[in-house]
Amino acid sequence: MASLTSSTITHPFLSNNNSNLLISSNHVVSISFPGTRKMVGKKKKNYGATITAMAQPQRSAMQYNQLGDSNLVVSEITFGTMTFGEQNTEKEAHEMLSYAVEHGINTLDTAEMYPIPTKKETQGLTDTYIGSWLKSRPRDEIILATKVSGYTDRLTYVRDNAPEVLRVDAANIKESVEKSLKRLNTDYIDLLQIHWPDRYVALFGEFFYDPTKWRQSVPFAEQLRAFQELIDEGKVRYIGVSNETSYGVMEFINAAKSEGLPKIVSIQNSYSLLARCKFEGNLSCHAIVLLERGKMVNYMVSSPSLFLLDISFIRKSILVYIICIRKANL
């Protein structure tokens, strides 16, 4: 997810006079615009935030939805933070976070690998900025979602022992969570997601599955057992997936059902007029890339590396996009 990264740029499409334009759907429970418990286990924790008790500022017209079959109620817009530490200062990040919460957003999304673009020198700054901001706020008013990295040989510096590759196994998941908790200045994560699968899938620009890239992967049940331990310890409330396929979703659901393991409650995938899918299994979609990286609103200009930061233009384009969505009854 992306966020605006200048203290001089606010979020005009989140202002009170436009908040009635939020998208409503049975399964798409939260969306992220670019720019700008029920506890199960041995150890239970009073998290404070419940379905009926959430931070909902009176001056906000934000709408809220239950996330899957969890007891998390999330704002229909989630604040994505993946550029915190790369394109803004800590002070600017704090200003943006406070602005978002003041306008009804109660859900923040981060990941252990952030900020983007990924670099060893900056890795973890996004979490650190959020964590320092959280020190002055009631923790139970914020739903904090983060992600453990999937299979890769490019981000091995996020682990202490610098393995040849990262896997979604017990050791990697536990180390990821412990470090995330420390950076985020909290003792629990509301939603822990697998950033991308351990097994090979077509990702990040790949449009077709390449069978020659198949590899052995960590079994679905083994991944869920690692999450179960963290839930039992009170460090994680719920789990979800990201950049996942229908096959992966159903395998996780089946493994949870057959072995009595925690069920995933959400999926964070691209979702737009150009990328459509149907969601089953009482699984909520946390939609990203809604504007297809600018393609849907003519956001990109002459070069892919250049972006038009004319806020009035962006605002008008997004409103046109929302009108198209409503006409299509999406």
GROMACS .gro file of C-alpha atoms in nm:
model
  330
    1MET     CA    1   0.000   0.000   0.000
    2ALA     CA    2   0.111   0.352  -0.065
    3SER     CA    3   0.064   0.684   0.105
    4LEU     CA    4   0.121   1.052   0.027
    5THR     CA    5   0.462   1.148   0.147
    6SER     CA    6   0.480   1.526   0.180
    7SER     CA    7   0.365   1.728   0.478
    8THR     CA    8   0.218   1.982   0.235
    9ILE     CA    9  -0.008   1.725   0.070
   10THR     CA   10  -0.322   1.633   0.260
   11HIS     CA   11  -0.590   1.378   0.175
   12PRO     CA   12  -0.869   1.571   0.001
   13PHE     CA   13  -1.067   1.262  -0.086
   14LEU     CA   14  -1.088   1.175   0.284
   15SER     CA   15  -1.229   1.512   0.386
   16ASN     CA   16  -1.569   1.529   0.552
   17ASN     CA   17  -1.748   1.666   0.247
   18ASN     CA   18  -1.643   1.369   0.039
   19SER     CA   19  -1.648   1.087   0.292
   20ASN     CA   20  -1.992   0.979   0.172
   21LEU     CA   21  -1.826   0.850  -0.144
   22LEU     CA   22  -1.675   0.549   0.027
   23ILE     CA   23  -1.721   0.218  -0.150
   24SER     CA   24  -1.949  -0.034   0.017
   25SER     CA   25  -1.944  -0.407  -0.056
   26ASN     CA   26  -2.032  -0.733   0.114
   27HIS     CA   27  -1.679  -0.870   0.081
   28VAL     CA   28  -1.455  -0.572   0.007
   29VAL     CA   29  -1.445  -0.443   0.362
   30SER     CA   30  -1.151  -0.207   0.340
   31ILE     CA   31  -0.973  -0.025   0.060
   32SER     CA   32  -0.646   0.163   0.038
   33PHE     CA   33  -0.606   0.461  -0.191
   34PRO     CA   34  -0.257   0.537  -0.326
   35GLY     CA   35  -0.078   0.853  -0.230
   36THR     CA   36  -0.178   1.048  -0.008
   37ARG     CA   37  -1.146  -1.133   1.945
   38LYS     CA   38  -1.252  -1.326   2.031
   39MET     CA   39  -0.919  -1.491   2.121
   40VAL     CA   40  -0.863  -1.859   2.068
   41GLY     CA   41  -0.591  -2.020   2.275
   42LYS     CA   42  -0.450  -2.071   2.619
   43LYS     CA   43  -0.365  -1.710   2.696
   44LYS     CA   44  -0.639  -1.453   2.658
   45LYS     CA   45  -0.589  -1.079   2.651
   46ASN     CA   46  -0.830  -0.791   2.696
   47TYR     CA   47  -0.771  -0.593   2.380
   48GLY     CA   48  -1.038  -0.336   2.446
   49ALA     CA   49  -1.146  -0.288   2.086
   50THR     CA   50  -1.460  -0.484   2.002
   51ILE     CA   51  -1.727  -0.480   1.736
   52THR     CA   52  -1.918  -0.206   1.919
   53ALA     CA   53  -1.629  -0.014   2.073
   54MET     CA   54  -1.409   0.142   1.808
   55ALA     CA   55  -1.254   0.480   1.748
   56GLN     CA   56  -1.519   0.651   1.536
   57PRO     CA   57  -1.476   1.030   1.551
   58GLN     CA   58  -1.810   1.210   1.553
   59ARG     CA   59  -1.713   1.446   1.272
   60SER     CA   60  -1.631   1.160   1.037
   61ALA     CA   61  -1.876   0.993   0.800
   62MET     CA   62  -1.645   0.692   0.770
   63GLN     CA   63  -1.816   0.356   0.743
   64TYR     CA   64  -1.697   0.039   0.915
   65ASN     CA   65  -1.720  -0.332   0.838
   66GLN     CA   66  -1.653  -0.652   1.026
   67LEU     CA   67  -1.340  -0.824   0.896
   68GLY     CA   68  -1.438  -1.175   0.787
   69ASP     CA   69  -1.551  -1.380   1.083
   70SER     CA   70  -1.320  -1.202   1.327
   71ASN     CA   71  -1.443  -0.945   1.578
   72LEU     CA   72  -1.235  -0.672   1.419
   73VAL     CA   73  -1.432  -0.381   1.278
   74VAL     CA   74  -1.224  -0.191   1.025
   75SER     CA   75  -1.273   0.144   0.856
   76GLU     CA   76  -1.357   0.119   0.487
   77ILE     CA   77  -1.032   0.296   0.414
   78THR     CA   78  -0.711   0.156   0.558
   79PHE     CA   79  -0.406   0.379   0.583
   80GLY     CA   80  -0.117   0.218   0.396
   81THR     CA   81   0.229   0.317   0.513
   82MET     CA   82   0.476   0.146   0.282
   83THR     CA   83   0.675   0.462   0.199
   84PHE     CA   84   0.721   0.578   0.559
   85GLY     CA   85   1.095   0.618   0.608
   86GLU     CA   86   1.174   0.650   0.239
   87GLN     CA   87   0.977   0.949   0.113
   88ASN     CA   88   0.896   1.132   0.433
   89THR     CA   89   1.028   1.216   0.776
   90GLU     CA   90   0.910   1.071   1.106
   91LYS     CA   91   0.738   1.401   1.188
   92GLU     CA   92   0.551   1.398   0.855
   93ALA     CA   93   0.451   1.035   0.911
   94HIS     CA   94   0.308   1.125   1.251
   95GLU     CA   95   0.112   1.415   1.104
   96MET     CA   96  -0.036   1.190   0.837
   97LEU     CA   97  -0.126   0.916   1.084
   98SER     CA   98  -0.297   1.163   1.314
   99TYR     CA   99  -0.484   1.318   1.022
  100ALA     CA  100  -0.608   0.976   0.910
  101VAL     CA  101  -0.732   0.881   1.257
  102GLU     CA  102  -0.901   1.219   1.305
  103HIS     CA  103  -1.102   1.148   0.991
  104GLY     CA  104  -1.222   0.807   1.104
  105ILE     CA  105  -0.955   0.565   0.981
  106ASN     CA  106  -0.886   0.309   1.252
  107THR     CA  107  -0.679   0.056   1.056
  108LEU     CA  108  -0.310   0.080   0.966
  109ASP     CA  109  -0.124  -0.153   0.732
  110THR     CA  110   0.250  -0.213   0.738
  111ALA     CA  111   0.499  -0.495   0.675
  112GLU     CA  112   0.835  -0.607   0.807
  113MET     CA  113   1.004  -0.533   0.472
  114TYR     CA  114   0.886  -0.170   0.447
  115PRO     CA  115   0.963   0.095   0.336
  116ILE     CA  116   0.949   0.057  -0.040
  117PRO     CA  117   1.179   0.043  -0.229
  118THR     CA  118   1.336  -0.215  -0.001
  119LYS     CA  119   1.685  -0.147   0.130
  120LYS     CA  120   1.878  -0.293   0.420
  121GLU     CA  121   1.958   0.057   0.544
  122THR     CA  122   1.594   0.161   0.577
  123GLN     CA  123   1.421  -0.170   0.652
  124GLY     CA  124   1.195  -0.140   0.954
  125LEU     CA  125   1.167   0.240   0.955
  126THR     CA  126   0.799   0.224   0.862
  127ASP     CA  127   0.725   0.020   1.173
  128THR     CA  128   0.947   0.242   1.385
  129TYR     CA  129   0.760   0.556   1.278
  130ILE     CA  130   0.426   0.392   1.356
  131GLY     CA  131   0.557   0.266   1.689
  132SER     CA  132   0.677   0.606   1.805
  133TRP     CA  133   0.340   0.754   1.706
  134LEU     CA  134   0.152   0.482   1.895
  135LYS     CA  135   0.324   0.579   2.221
  136SER     CA  136   0.092   0.876   2.258
  137ARG     CA  137  -0.231   0.702   2.157
  138PRO     CA  138  -0.461   0.439   2.314
  139ARG     CA  139  -0.351   0.111   2.156
  140ASP     CA  140  -0.701  -0.037   2.159
  141GLU     CA  141  -0.830   0.237   1.928
  142ILE     CA  142  -0.605   0.123   1.643
  143ILE     CA  143  -0.627  -0.197   1.439
  144LEU     CA  144  -0.271  -0.278   1.343
  145ALA     CA  145  -0.210  -0.505   1.044
  146THR     CA  146   0.136  -0.618   0.941
  147LYS     CA  147   0.289  -0.883   0.718
  148VAL     CA  148   0.556  -1.151   0.735
  149SER     CA  149   0.756  -1.185   0.413
  150GLY     CA  150   0.704  -1.485   0.188
  151TYR     CA  151   0.962  -1.690   0.001
  152THR     CA  152   1.249  -1.477  -0.127
  153ASP     CA  153   1.627  -1.466  -0.153
  154ARG     CA  154   1.635  -1.086  -0.174
  155LEU     CA  155   1.538  -0.985   0.180
  156THR     CA  156   1.749  -1.218   0.390
  157TYR     CA  157   1.883  -0.921   0.588
  158VAL     CA  158   1.554  -0.904   0.780
  159ARG     CA  159   1.659  -1.219   0.971
  160ASP     CA  160   1.937  -1.239   1.229
  161ASN     CA  161   2.106  -1.542   1.079
  162ALA     CA  162   2.075  -1.416   0.717
  163PRO     CA  163   1.949  -1.744   0.565
  164GLU     CA  164   1.987  -1.815   0.195
  165VAL     CA  165   1.612  -1.770   0.150
  166LEU     CA  166   1.317  -1.662   0.363
  167ARG     CA  167   1.043  -1.919   0.415
  168VAL     CA  168   0.701  -1.904   0.578
  169ASP     CA  169   0.792  -2.156   0.847
  170ALA     CA  170   0.776  -2.144   1.226
  171ALA     CA  171   1.124  -1.998   1.278
  172ASN     CA  172   1.079  -1.719   1.025
  173ILE     CA  173   0.727  -1.633   1.137
  174LYS     CA  174   0.821  -1.613   1.504
  175GLU     CA  175   1.131  -1.401   1.444
  176SER     CA  176   0.932  -1.171   1.217
  177VAL     CA  177   0.661  -1.118   1.478
  178GLU     CA  178   0.901  -1.059   1.767
  179LYS     CA  179   1.090  -0.794   1.572
  180SER     CA  180   0.770  -0.633   1.446
  181LEU     CA  181   0.630  -0.608   1.798
  182LYS     CA  182   0.945  -0.433   1.917
  183ARG     CA  183   0.952  -0.185   1.628
  184LEU     CA  184   0.580  -0.114   1.655
  185ASN     CA  185   0.601  -0.056   2.030
  186THR     CA  186   0.316  -0.295   2.106
  187ASP     CA  187   0.265  -0.637   2.260
  188TYR     CA  188   0.014  -0.767   2.007
  189ILE     CA  189  -0.070  -0.752   1.637
  190ASP     CA  190  -0.436  -0.739   1.538
  191LEU     CA  191  -0.393  -0.893   1.194
  192LEU     CA  192  -0.083  -1.083   1.083
  193GLN     CA  193  -0.073  -1.156   0.711
  194ILE     CA  194   0.153  -1.363   0.487
  195HIS     CA  195   0.281  -1.098   0.245
  196TRP     CA  196   0.304  -1.347  -0.043
  197PRO     CA  197   0.298  -1.727  -0.050
  198ASP     CA  198   0.580  -1.962   0.041
  199ARG     CA  199   0.508  -2.166  -0.270
  200TYR     CA  200   0.565  -2.035  -0.621
  201VAL     CA  201   0.282  -1.827  -0.765
  202ALA     CA  202   0.281  -1.570  -1.044
  203LEU     CA  203   0.346  -1.240  -0.866
  204PHE     CA  204   0.442  -0.877  -0.914
  205GLY     CA  205   0.418  -0.842  -1.290
  206GLU     CA  206   0.393  -1.209  -1.382
  207PHE     CA  207   0.067  -1.276  -1.562
  208PHE     CA  208   0.099  -1.649  -1.622
  209TYR     CA  209   0.199  -1.942  -1.404
  210ASP     CA  210   0.538  -2.085  -1.504
  211PRO     CA  211   0.546  -2.457  -1.409
  212THR     CA  212   0.926  -2.463  -1.440
  213LYS     CA  213   0.945  -2.243  -1.129
  214TRP     CA  214   0.760  -2.492  -0.908
  215ARG     CA  215   0.937  -2.570  -0.580
  216GLN     CA  216   0.875  -2.756  -0.259
  217SER     CA  217   0.690  -2.537  -0.012
  218VAL     CA  218   0.606  -2.527   0.356
  219PRO     CA  219   0.278  -2.720   0.409
  220PHE     CA  220  -0.029  -2.506   0.478
  221ALA     CA  221  -0.098  -2.676   0.811
  222GLU     CA  222   0.260  -2.618   0.926
  223GLN     CA  223   0.223  -2.246   0.860
  224LEU     CA  224  -0.105  -2.236   1.051
  225ARG     CA  225   0.046  -2.421   1.348
  226ALA     CA  226   0.312  -2.151   1.378
  227PHE     CA  227   0.040  -1.887   1.379
  228GLN     CA  228  -0.155  -2.085   1.638
  229GLU     CA  229   0.137  -2.067   1.881
  230LEU     CA  230   0.153  -1.690   1.846
  231ILE     CA  231  -0.222  -1.661   1.897
  232ASP     CA  232  -0.198  -1.879   2.207
  233GLU     CA  233   0.075  -1.649   2.339
  234GLY     CA  234  -0.147  -1.344   2.287
  235LYS     CA  235   0.092  -1.185   2.037
  236VAL     CA  236  -0.139  -1.217   1.736
  237ARG     CA  237  -0.517  -1.188   1.725
  238TYR     CA  238  -0.606  -1.292   1.370
  239ILE     CA  239  -0.431  -1.403   1.054
  240GLY     CA  240  -0.476  -1.333   0.684
  241VAL     CA  241  -0.306  -1.370   0.348
  242SER     CA  242  -0.192  -1.134   0.075
  243ASN     CA  243  -0.116  -1.179  -0.296
  244GLU     CA  244  -0.276  -1.522  -0.265
  245THR     CA  245  -0.466  -1.737  -0.514
  246SER     CA  246  -0.801  -1.913  -0.485
  247TYR     CA  247  -0.615  -2.243  -0.451
  248GLY     CA  248  -0.409  -2.112  -0.161
  249VAL     CA  249  -0.710  -1.962   0.014
  250MET     CA  250  -0.905  -2.288   0.001
  251GLU     CA  251  -0.605  -2.493   0.114
  252PHE     CA  252  -0.561  -2.269   0.418
  253ILE     CA  253  -0.933  -2.291   0.498
  254ASN     CA  254  -0.938  -2.670   0.456
  255ALA     CA  255  -0.625  -2.716   0.670
  256ALA     CA  256  -0.775  -2.501   0.944
  257LYS     CA  257  -1.102  -2.694   0.938
  258SER     CA  258  -0.952  -3.043   0.927
  259GLU     CA  259  -0.685  -2.987   1.192
  260GLY     CA  260  -0.856  -2.740   1.422
  261LEU     CA  261  -0.617  -2.457   1.340
  262PRO     CA  262  -0.686  -2.083   1.315
  263LYS     CA  263  -0.870  -1.975   1.002
  264ILE     CA  264  -0.756  -1.688   0.785
  265VAL     CA  265  -1.005  -1.401   0.802
  266SER     CA  266  -0.890  -1.179   0.517
  267ILE     CA  267  -0.707  -1.151   0.188
  268GLN     CA  268  -0.518  -0.844   0.069
  269ASN     CA  269  -0.511  -0.854  -0.311
  270SER     CA  270  -0.533  -0.621  -0.607
  271TYR     CA  271  -0.896  -0.537  -0.673
  272SER     CA  272  -1.028  -0.289  -0.928
  273LEU     CA  273  -1.237  -0.257  -1.242
  274LEU     CA  274  -0.949  -0.432  -1.421
  275ALA     CA  275  -0.889  -0.698  -1.156
  276ARG     CA  276  -1.207  -0.873  -1.046
  277CYS     CA  277  -1.259  -1.180  -0.831
  278LYS     CA  278  -1.520  -1.341  -0.608
  279PHE     CA  279  -1.464  -1.418  -0.241
  280GLU     CA  280  -1.599  -1.721  -0.057
  281GLY     CA  281  -1.555  -1.880   0.284
  282ASN     CA  282  -1.658  -1.568   0.477
  283LEU     CA  283  -1.326  -1.413   0.382
  284SER     CA  284  -1.300  -1.035   0.363
  285CYS     CA  285  -1.102  -0.862   0.092
  286HIS     CA  286  -0.864  -0.585   0.184
  287ALA     CA  287  -0.839  -0.427  -0.159
  288ILE     CA  288  -0.518  -0.270  -0.287
  289VAL     CA  289  -0.407  -0.120  -0.620
  290LEU     CA  290  -0.760   0.007  -0.680
  291LEU     CA  291  -0.642   0.256  -0.940
  292GLU     CA  292  -0.406   0.004  -1.105
  293ARG     CA  293  -0.102   0.218  -1.019
  294GLY     CA  294  -0.257   0.516  -1.195
  295LYS     CA  295  -0.381   0.348  -1.510
  296MET     CA  296  -0.745   0.384  -1.407
  297VAL     CA  297  -0.729   0.763  -1.370
  298ASN     CA  298  -0.455   0.861  -1.617
  299TYR     CA  299  -0.242   0.928  -1.312
  300MET     CA  300   0.090   0.844  -1.475
  301VAL     CA  301   0.247   1.088  -1.718
  302SER     CA  302   0.520   1.067  -1.981
  303SER     CA  303   0.751   0.839  -1.783
  304PRO     CA  304   0.661   0.556  -1.543
  305SER     CA  305   0.895   0.719  -1.292
  306LEU     CA  306   0.707   1.049  -1.302
  307PHE     CA  307   0.375   1.105  -1.130
  308LEU     CA  308   0.136   1.394  -1.155
  309LEU     CA  309   0.092   1.536  -0.807
  310ASP     CA  310  -0.185   1.777  -0.901
  311ILE     CA  311  -0.419   1.707  -0.611
  312SER     CA  312  -0.723   1.866  -0.778
  313PHE     CA  313  -0.673   1.640  -1.079
  314ILE     CA  314  -0.629   1.331  -0.863
  315ARG     CA  315  -0.940   1.417  -0.665
  316LYS     CA  316  -1.156   1.462  -0.977
  317SER     CA  317  -1.019   1.141  -1.129
  318ILE     CA  318  -1.097   0.936  -0.820
  319LEU     CA  319  -1.452   1.072  -0.807
  320VAL     CA  320  -1.504   0.972  -1.172
  321TYR     CA  321  -1.368   0.627  -1.091
  322ILE     CA  322  -1.609   0.588  -0.798
  323ILE     CA  323  -1.901   0.692  -1.020
  324CYS     CA  324  -1.800   0.418  -1.267
  325ILE     CA  325  -1.791   0.165  -0.984
  326ARG     CA  326  -2.138   0.262  -0.866
  327LYS     CA  327  -2.281   0.248  -1.217
  328ALA     CA  328  -2.142  -0.103  -1.248
  329ASN     CA  329  -2.304  -0.189  -0.911
  330LEU     CA  330  -1.971  -0.302  -0.768
   0.00000   0.00000   0.00000
